[in-house]
Short mmCIF file of C-alpha atoms and ligand atoms in Angstrom, two decimals:
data_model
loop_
_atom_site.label_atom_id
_atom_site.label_comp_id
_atom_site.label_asym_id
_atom_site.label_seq_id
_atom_site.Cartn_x
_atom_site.Cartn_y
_atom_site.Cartn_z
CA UNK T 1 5.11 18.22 -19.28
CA UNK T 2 4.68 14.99 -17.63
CA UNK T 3 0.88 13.40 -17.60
CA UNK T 4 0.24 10.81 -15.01
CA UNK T 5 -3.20 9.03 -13.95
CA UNK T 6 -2.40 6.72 -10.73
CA UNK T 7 -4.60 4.63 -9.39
CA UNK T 8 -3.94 4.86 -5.78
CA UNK T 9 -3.83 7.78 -3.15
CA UNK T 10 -0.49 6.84 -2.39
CA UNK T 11 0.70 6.83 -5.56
CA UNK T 12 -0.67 10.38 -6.56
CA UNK T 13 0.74 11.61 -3.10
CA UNK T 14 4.58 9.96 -4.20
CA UNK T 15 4.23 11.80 -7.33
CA UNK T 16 3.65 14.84 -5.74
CA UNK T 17 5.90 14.47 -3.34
CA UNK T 18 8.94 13.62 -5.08
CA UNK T 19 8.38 16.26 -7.83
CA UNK T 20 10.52 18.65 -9.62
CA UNK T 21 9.01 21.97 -10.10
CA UNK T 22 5.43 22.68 -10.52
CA UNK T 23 2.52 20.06 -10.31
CA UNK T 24 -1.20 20.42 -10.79
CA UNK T 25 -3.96 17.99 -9.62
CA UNK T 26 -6.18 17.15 -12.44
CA UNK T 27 -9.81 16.82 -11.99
CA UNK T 28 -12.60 17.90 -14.44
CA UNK T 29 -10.15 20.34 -16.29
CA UNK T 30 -12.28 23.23 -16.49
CA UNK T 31 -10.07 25.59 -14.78
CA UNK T 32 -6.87 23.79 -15.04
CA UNK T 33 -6.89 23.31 -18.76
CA UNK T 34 -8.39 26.61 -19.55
CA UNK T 35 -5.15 28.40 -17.61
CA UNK T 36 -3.15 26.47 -19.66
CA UNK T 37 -4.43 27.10 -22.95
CA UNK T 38 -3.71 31.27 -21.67
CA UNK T 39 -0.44 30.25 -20.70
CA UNK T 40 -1.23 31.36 -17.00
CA UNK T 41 -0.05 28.20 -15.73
CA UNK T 42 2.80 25.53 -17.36
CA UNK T 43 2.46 22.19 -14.77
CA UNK T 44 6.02 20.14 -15.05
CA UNK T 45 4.04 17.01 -13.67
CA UNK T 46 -0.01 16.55 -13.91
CA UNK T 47 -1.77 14.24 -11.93
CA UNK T 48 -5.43 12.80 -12.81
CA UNK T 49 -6.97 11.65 -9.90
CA UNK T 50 -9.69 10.32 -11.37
CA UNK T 51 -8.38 6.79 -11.71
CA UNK T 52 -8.24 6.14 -8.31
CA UNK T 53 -11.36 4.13 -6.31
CA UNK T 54 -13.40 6.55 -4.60
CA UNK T 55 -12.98 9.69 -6.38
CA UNK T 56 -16.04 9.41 -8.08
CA UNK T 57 -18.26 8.00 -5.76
CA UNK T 58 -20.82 10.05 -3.39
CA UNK T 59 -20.90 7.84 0.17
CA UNK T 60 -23.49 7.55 2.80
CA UNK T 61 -21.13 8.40 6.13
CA UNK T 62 -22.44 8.97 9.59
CA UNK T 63 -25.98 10.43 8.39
CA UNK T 64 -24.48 13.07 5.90
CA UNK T 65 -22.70 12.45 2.66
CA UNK T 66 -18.99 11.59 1.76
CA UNK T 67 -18.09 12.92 -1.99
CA UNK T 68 -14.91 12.05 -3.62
CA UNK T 69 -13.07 14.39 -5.44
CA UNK T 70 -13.45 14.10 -8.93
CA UNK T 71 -17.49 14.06 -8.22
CA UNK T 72 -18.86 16.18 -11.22
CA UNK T 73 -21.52 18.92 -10.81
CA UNK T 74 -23.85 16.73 -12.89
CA UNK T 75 -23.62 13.67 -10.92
CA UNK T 76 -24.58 15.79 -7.43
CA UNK T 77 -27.65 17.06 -9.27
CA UNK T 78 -28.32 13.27 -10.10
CA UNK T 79 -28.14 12.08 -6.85
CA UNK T 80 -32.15 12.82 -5.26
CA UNK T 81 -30.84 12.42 -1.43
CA UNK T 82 -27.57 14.63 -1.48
CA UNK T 83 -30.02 16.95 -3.05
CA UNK T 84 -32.76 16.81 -0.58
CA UNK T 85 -30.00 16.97 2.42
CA UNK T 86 -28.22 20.10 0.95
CA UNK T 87 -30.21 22.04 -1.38
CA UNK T 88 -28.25 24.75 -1.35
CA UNK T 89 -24.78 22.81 -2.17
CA UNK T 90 -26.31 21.56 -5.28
CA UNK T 91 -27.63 24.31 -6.46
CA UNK T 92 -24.52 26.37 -6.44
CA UNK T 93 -22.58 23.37 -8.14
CA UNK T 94 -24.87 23.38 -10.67
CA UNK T 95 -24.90 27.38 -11.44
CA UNK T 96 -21.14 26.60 -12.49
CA UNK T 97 -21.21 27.06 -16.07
CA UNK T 98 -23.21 25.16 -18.49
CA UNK T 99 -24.30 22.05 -18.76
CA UNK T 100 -21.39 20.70 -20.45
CA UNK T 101 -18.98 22.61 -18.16
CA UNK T 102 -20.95 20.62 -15.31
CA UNK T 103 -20.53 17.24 -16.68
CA UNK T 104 -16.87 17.85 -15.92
CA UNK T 105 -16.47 20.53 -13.24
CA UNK T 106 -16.47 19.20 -9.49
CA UNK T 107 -16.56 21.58 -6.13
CA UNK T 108 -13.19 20.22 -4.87
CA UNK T 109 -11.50 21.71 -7.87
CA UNK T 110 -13.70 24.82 -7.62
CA UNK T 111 -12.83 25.07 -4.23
CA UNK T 112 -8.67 24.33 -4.87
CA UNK T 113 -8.64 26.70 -7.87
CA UNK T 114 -9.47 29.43 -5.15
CA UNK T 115 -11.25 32.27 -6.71
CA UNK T 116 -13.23 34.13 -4.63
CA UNK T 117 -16.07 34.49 -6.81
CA UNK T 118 -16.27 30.38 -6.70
CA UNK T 119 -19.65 29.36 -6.52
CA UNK T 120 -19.85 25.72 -4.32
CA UNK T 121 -17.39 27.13 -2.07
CA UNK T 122 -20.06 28.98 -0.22
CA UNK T 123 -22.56 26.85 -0.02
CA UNK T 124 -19.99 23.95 1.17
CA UNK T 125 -19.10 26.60 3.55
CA UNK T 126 -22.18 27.78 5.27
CA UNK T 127 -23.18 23.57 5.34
CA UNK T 128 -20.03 23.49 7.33
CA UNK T 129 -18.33 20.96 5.24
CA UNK T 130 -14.61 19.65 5.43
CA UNK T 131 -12.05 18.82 3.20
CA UNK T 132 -10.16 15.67 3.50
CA UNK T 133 -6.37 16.53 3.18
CA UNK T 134 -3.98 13.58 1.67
CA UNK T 135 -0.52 13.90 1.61
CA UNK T 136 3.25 12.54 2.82
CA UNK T 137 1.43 12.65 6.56
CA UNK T 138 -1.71 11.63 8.02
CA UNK T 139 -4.83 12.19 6.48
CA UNK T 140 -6.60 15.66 7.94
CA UNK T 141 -10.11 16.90 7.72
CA UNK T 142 -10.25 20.56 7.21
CA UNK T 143 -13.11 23.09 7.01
CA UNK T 144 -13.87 24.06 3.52
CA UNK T 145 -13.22 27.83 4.47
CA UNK T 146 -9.54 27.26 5.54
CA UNK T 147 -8.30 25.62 2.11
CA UNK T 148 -8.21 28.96 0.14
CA UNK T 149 -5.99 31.23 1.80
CA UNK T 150 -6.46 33.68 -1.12
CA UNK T 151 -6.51 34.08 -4.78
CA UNK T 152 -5.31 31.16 -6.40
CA UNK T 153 -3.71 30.23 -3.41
CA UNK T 154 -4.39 27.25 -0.88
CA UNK T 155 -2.85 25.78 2.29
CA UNK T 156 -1.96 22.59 0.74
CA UNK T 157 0.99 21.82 1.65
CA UNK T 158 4.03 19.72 -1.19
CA UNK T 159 2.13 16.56 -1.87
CA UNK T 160 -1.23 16.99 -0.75
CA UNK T 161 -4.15 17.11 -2.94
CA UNK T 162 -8.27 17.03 -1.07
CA UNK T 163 -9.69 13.05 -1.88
CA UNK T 164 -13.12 14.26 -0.87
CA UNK T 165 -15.84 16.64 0.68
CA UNK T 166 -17.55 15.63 3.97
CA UNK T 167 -21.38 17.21 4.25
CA UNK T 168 -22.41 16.39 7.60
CA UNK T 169 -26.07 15.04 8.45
CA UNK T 170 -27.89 18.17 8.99
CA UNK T 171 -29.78 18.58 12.18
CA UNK T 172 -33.51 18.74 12.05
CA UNK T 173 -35.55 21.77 10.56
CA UNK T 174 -32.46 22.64 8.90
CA UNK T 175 -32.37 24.78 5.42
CA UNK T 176 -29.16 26.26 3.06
CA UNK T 177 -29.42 28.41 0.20
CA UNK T 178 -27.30 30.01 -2.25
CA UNK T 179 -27.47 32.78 -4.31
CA UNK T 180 -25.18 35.33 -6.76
CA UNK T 181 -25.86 37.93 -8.45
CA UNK T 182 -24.23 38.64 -12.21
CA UNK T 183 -25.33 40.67 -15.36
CA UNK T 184 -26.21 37.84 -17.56
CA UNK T 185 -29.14 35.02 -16.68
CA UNK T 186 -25.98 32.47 -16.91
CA UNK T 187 -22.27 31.34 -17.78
CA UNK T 188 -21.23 34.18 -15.72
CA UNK T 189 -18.62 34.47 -12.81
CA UNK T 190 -20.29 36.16 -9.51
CA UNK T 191 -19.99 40.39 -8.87
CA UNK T 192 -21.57 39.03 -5.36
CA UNK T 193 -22.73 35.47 -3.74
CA UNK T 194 -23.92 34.70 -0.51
CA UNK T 195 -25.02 31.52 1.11
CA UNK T 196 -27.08 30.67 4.47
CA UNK T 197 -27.68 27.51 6.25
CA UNK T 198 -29.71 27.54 9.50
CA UNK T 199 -31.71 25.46 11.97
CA UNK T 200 -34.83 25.88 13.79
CA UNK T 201 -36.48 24.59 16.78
CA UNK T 202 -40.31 23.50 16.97
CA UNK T 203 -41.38 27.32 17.31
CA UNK T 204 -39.98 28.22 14.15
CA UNK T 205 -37.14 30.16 16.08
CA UNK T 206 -33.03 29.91 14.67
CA UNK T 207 -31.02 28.11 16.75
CA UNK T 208 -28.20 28.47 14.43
CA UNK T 209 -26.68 29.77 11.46
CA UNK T 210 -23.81 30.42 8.85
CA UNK T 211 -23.46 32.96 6.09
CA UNK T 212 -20.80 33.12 3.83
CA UNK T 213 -20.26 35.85 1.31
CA UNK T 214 -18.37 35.61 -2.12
CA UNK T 215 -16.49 38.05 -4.17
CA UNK T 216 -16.07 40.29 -1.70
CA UNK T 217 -12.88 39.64 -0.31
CA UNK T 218 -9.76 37.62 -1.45
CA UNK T 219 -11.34 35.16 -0.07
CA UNK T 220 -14.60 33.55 1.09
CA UNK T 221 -16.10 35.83 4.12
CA UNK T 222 -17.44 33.47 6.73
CA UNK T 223 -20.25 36.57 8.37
CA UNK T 224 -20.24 35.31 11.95
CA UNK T 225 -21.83 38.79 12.67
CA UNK T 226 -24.47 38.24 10.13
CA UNK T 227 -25.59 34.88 11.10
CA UNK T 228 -25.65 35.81 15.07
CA UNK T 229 -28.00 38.66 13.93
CA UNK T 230 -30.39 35.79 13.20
CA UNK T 231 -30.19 33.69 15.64
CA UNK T 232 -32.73 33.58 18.50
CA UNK T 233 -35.28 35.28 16.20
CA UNK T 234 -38.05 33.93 13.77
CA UNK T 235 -36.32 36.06 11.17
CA UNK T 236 -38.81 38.86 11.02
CA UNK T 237 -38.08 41.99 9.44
CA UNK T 238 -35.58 43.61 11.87
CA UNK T 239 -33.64 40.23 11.81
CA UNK T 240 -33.27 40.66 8.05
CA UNK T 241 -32.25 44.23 8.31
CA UNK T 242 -29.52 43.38 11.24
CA UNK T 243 -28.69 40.03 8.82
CA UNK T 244 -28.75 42.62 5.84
CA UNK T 245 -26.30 45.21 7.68
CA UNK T 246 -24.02 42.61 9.18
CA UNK T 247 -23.49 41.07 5.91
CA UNK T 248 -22.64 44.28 4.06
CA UNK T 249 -20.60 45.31 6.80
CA UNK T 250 -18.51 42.17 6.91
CA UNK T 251 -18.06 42.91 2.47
CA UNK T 252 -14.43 43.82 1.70
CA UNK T 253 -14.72 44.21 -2.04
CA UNK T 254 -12.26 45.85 -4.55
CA UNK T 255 -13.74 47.58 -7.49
CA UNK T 256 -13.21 46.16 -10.89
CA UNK T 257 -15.33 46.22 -14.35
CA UNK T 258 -17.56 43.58 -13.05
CA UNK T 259 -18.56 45.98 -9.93
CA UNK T 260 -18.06 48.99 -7.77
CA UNK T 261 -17.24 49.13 -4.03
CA UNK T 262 -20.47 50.58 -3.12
CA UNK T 263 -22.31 48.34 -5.61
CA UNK T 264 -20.85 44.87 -4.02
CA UNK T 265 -20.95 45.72 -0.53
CA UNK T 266 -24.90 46.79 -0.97
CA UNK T 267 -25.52 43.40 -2.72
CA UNK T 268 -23.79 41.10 -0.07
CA UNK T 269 -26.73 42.39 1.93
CA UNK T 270 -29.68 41.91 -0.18
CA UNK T 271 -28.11 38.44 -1.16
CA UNK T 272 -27.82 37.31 2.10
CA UNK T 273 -31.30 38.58 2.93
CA UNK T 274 -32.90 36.90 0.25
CA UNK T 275 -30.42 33.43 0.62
CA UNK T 276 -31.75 33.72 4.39
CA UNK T 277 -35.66 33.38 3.50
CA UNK T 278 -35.14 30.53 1.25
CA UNK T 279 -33.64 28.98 3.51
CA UNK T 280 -35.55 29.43 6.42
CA UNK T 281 -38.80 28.18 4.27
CA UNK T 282 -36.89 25.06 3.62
CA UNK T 283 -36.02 24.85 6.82
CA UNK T 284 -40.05 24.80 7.83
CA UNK T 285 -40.51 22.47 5.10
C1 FAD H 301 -17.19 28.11 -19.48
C2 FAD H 301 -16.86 28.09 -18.01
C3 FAD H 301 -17.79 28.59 -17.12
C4 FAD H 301 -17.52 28.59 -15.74
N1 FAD H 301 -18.48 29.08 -14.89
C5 FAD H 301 -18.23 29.07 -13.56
C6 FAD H 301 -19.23 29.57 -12.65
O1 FAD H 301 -20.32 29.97 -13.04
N2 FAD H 301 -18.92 29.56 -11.33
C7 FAD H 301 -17.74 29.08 -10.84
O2 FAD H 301 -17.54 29.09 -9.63
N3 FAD H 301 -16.79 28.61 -11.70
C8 FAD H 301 -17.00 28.59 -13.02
N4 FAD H 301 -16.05 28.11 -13.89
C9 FAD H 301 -14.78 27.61 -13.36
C10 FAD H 301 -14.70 26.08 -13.17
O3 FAD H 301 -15.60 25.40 -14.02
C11 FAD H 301 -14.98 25.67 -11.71
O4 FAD H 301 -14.10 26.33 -10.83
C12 FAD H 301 -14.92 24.15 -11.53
O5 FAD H 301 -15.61 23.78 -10.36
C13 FAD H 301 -13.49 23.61 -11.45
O6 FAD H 301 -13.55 22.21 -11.25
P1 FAD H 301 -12.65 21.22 -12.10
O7 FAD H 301 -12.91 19.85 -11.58
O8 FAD H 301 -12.84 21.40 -13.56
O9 FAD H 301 -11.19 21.70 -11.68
P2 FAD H 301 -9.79 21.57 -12.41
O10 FAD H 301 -9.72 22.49 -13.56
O11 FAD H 301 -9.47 20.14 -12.65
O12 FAD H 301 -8.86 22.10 -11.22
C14 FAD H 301 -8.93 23.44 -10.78
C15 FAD H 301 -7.75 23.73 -9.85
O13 FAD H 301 -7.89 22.99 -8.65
C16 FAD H 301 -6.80 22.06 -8.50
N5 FAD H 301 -7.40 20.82 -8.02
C17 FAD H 301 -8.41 20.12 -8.61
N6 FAD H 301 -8.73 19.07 -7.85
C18 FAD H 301 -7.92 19.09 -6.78
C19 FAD H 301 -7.78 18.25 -5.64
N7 FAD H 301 -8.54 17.17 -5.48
N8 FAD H 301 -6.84 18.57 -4.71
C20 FAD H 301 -6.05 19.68 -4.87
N9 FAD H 301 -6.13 20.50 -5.95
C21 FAD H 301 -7.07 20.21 -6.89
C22 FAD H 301 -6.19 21.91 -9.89
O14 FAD H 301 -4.82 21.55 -9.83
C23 FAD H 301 -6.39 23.31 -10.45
O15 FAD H 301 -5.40 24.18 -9.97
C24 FAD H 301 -16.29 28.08 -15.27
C25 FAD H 301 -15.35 27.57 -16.18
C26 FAD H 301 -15.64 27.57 -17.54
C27 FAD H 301 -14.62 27.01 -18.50
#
């Protein structure tokens, strides 16, 4: 196994480019290393990005927030106007483990290790966040949602690796929120998670929305249903139940020791229910 720590894009994206066999981005470790320790992955080449400018930095860009990639959960939580902006996002990075596991992990590397039960992912999602894709072409930004394509799998293509997250400026009387549910208070992986963003106008009506639901699906579920049953309404009881129905309906979940069918698809709902009010009180401020 080959270890390599570059200190430009361009170098990580020649190294990944011109490899032989299998190559894994390294960024906080907390997945990576842990597969490797079980034997469920062997890298030929690994490349730590977190030598190269930028990858640790949090930006000010066009109102909203640029975050580079090797960002760790404890360094969002640290940083009071990311925090303010997107409530929800740092929330869910900081539910990721403990607070050792934070001082490491980062939400690009949650979101490229591509379990469905990821926590950030969702709440990146339902911001409506993008991923900036480097590689042998041009740079791309690409919506958080379309970089898993299932379990353990992303659409990165041969020598492309994400340099950072792009949270845009939200627009005012905005409000995200995250929740999961699992058996213990903490360290736990989610049986269910479901995050809501939304805006409102001056009469405390939702002018838009996005739910995404976690766990439930190879997957994250992006609930277009579920956040249309909001809009237009001041989220009043039979907007929660629609929201509530929506989301379970839009729940594809397999059963495994963690949770039923039935059990998952019933949670998605009160999740997203729940996820919804929080956010639409932070939304009123
Ligand atoms: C004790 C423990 C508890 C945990 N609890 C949770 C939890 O509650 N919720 C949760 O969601 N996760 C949890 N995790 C999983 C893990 O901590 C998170 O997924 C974390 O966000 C991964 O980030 P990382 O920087 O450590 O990624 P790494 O381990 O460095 O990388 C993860 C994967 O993404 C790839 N990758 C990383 N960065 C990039 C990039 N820039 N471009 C392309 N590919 C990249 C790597 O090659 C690797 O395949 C836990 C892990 C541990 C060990």
């Amino acid at each position: 196994m080959r270890y390599e720590a570059p200190d430009t894009i361009k170098a990580a994206v020649g190294l990944l480019s011109t490899a032989k066999g299998s190559s894994r981005i390294l960024a906080g470790g907390t997945d990576l290393l842990v597969q490797m320790r079980s034997g469920m992955v062997e890298p030929d080449l690994i490349v730590d990005i977190k030598r190269i400018p930028g990858m640790r930095d949090i930006v000010a860009e066009d109102g909203g927030f640029r975050i580079g990639a090797a960002v760790s959960g404890a360094e969002l939580r640290e940083h009071a106007k990311l925090k303010a902006m997107w409530p929800g996002v740092v929330e869910a990075a900081n539910l990721i483990g403990s607070t050792q596991v934070q001082g490491r992990a980062t939400m690009v590397g949650n979101l490229c290790n591509a379990s469905p039960a990821a926590d950030s992912v969702l709440a990146l999602i339902a911001a409506g966040a993008t991923a900036r894709v480097v590689g042998p072409k041009r740079a791309r930004d690409v919506a958080v949602a379309d970089i898993a394509v299932g379990p353990g799998k992303t659409s990165l293509g041969k020598g492309e690796f994400v340099a950072s997250l792009f949270l845009p400026k939200p627009a005012p009387r905005s409000g995200d929120a995250y929740l999961r549910f699992i058996p213990r208070t903490e360290m736990d992986i989610a049986v269910v998670g479901a995050s809501v963003s939304l805006t409102l106008n001056a009469k405390g009506v939702i002018t838009a929305a996005r739910v995404a639901l976690g766990a439930v699906g190879p997957r994250a579920i992006v609930a277009d249903k579920a956040a249309k049953a909001i809009v237009g309404t001041s989220l009043d009881e039979t907007a929660l139940a629609n929201l509530a129905a929506a989301a379970s309906a839009a729940a594809k979940p397999i059963d495994d020791k963690r949770g039923t069918v039935e059990f998952r698809i019933k949670v998605a709902g009160v999740l997203a229910r729940r996820a919804a009010v929080i956010a639409y009180d932070r939304a009123k401020g």
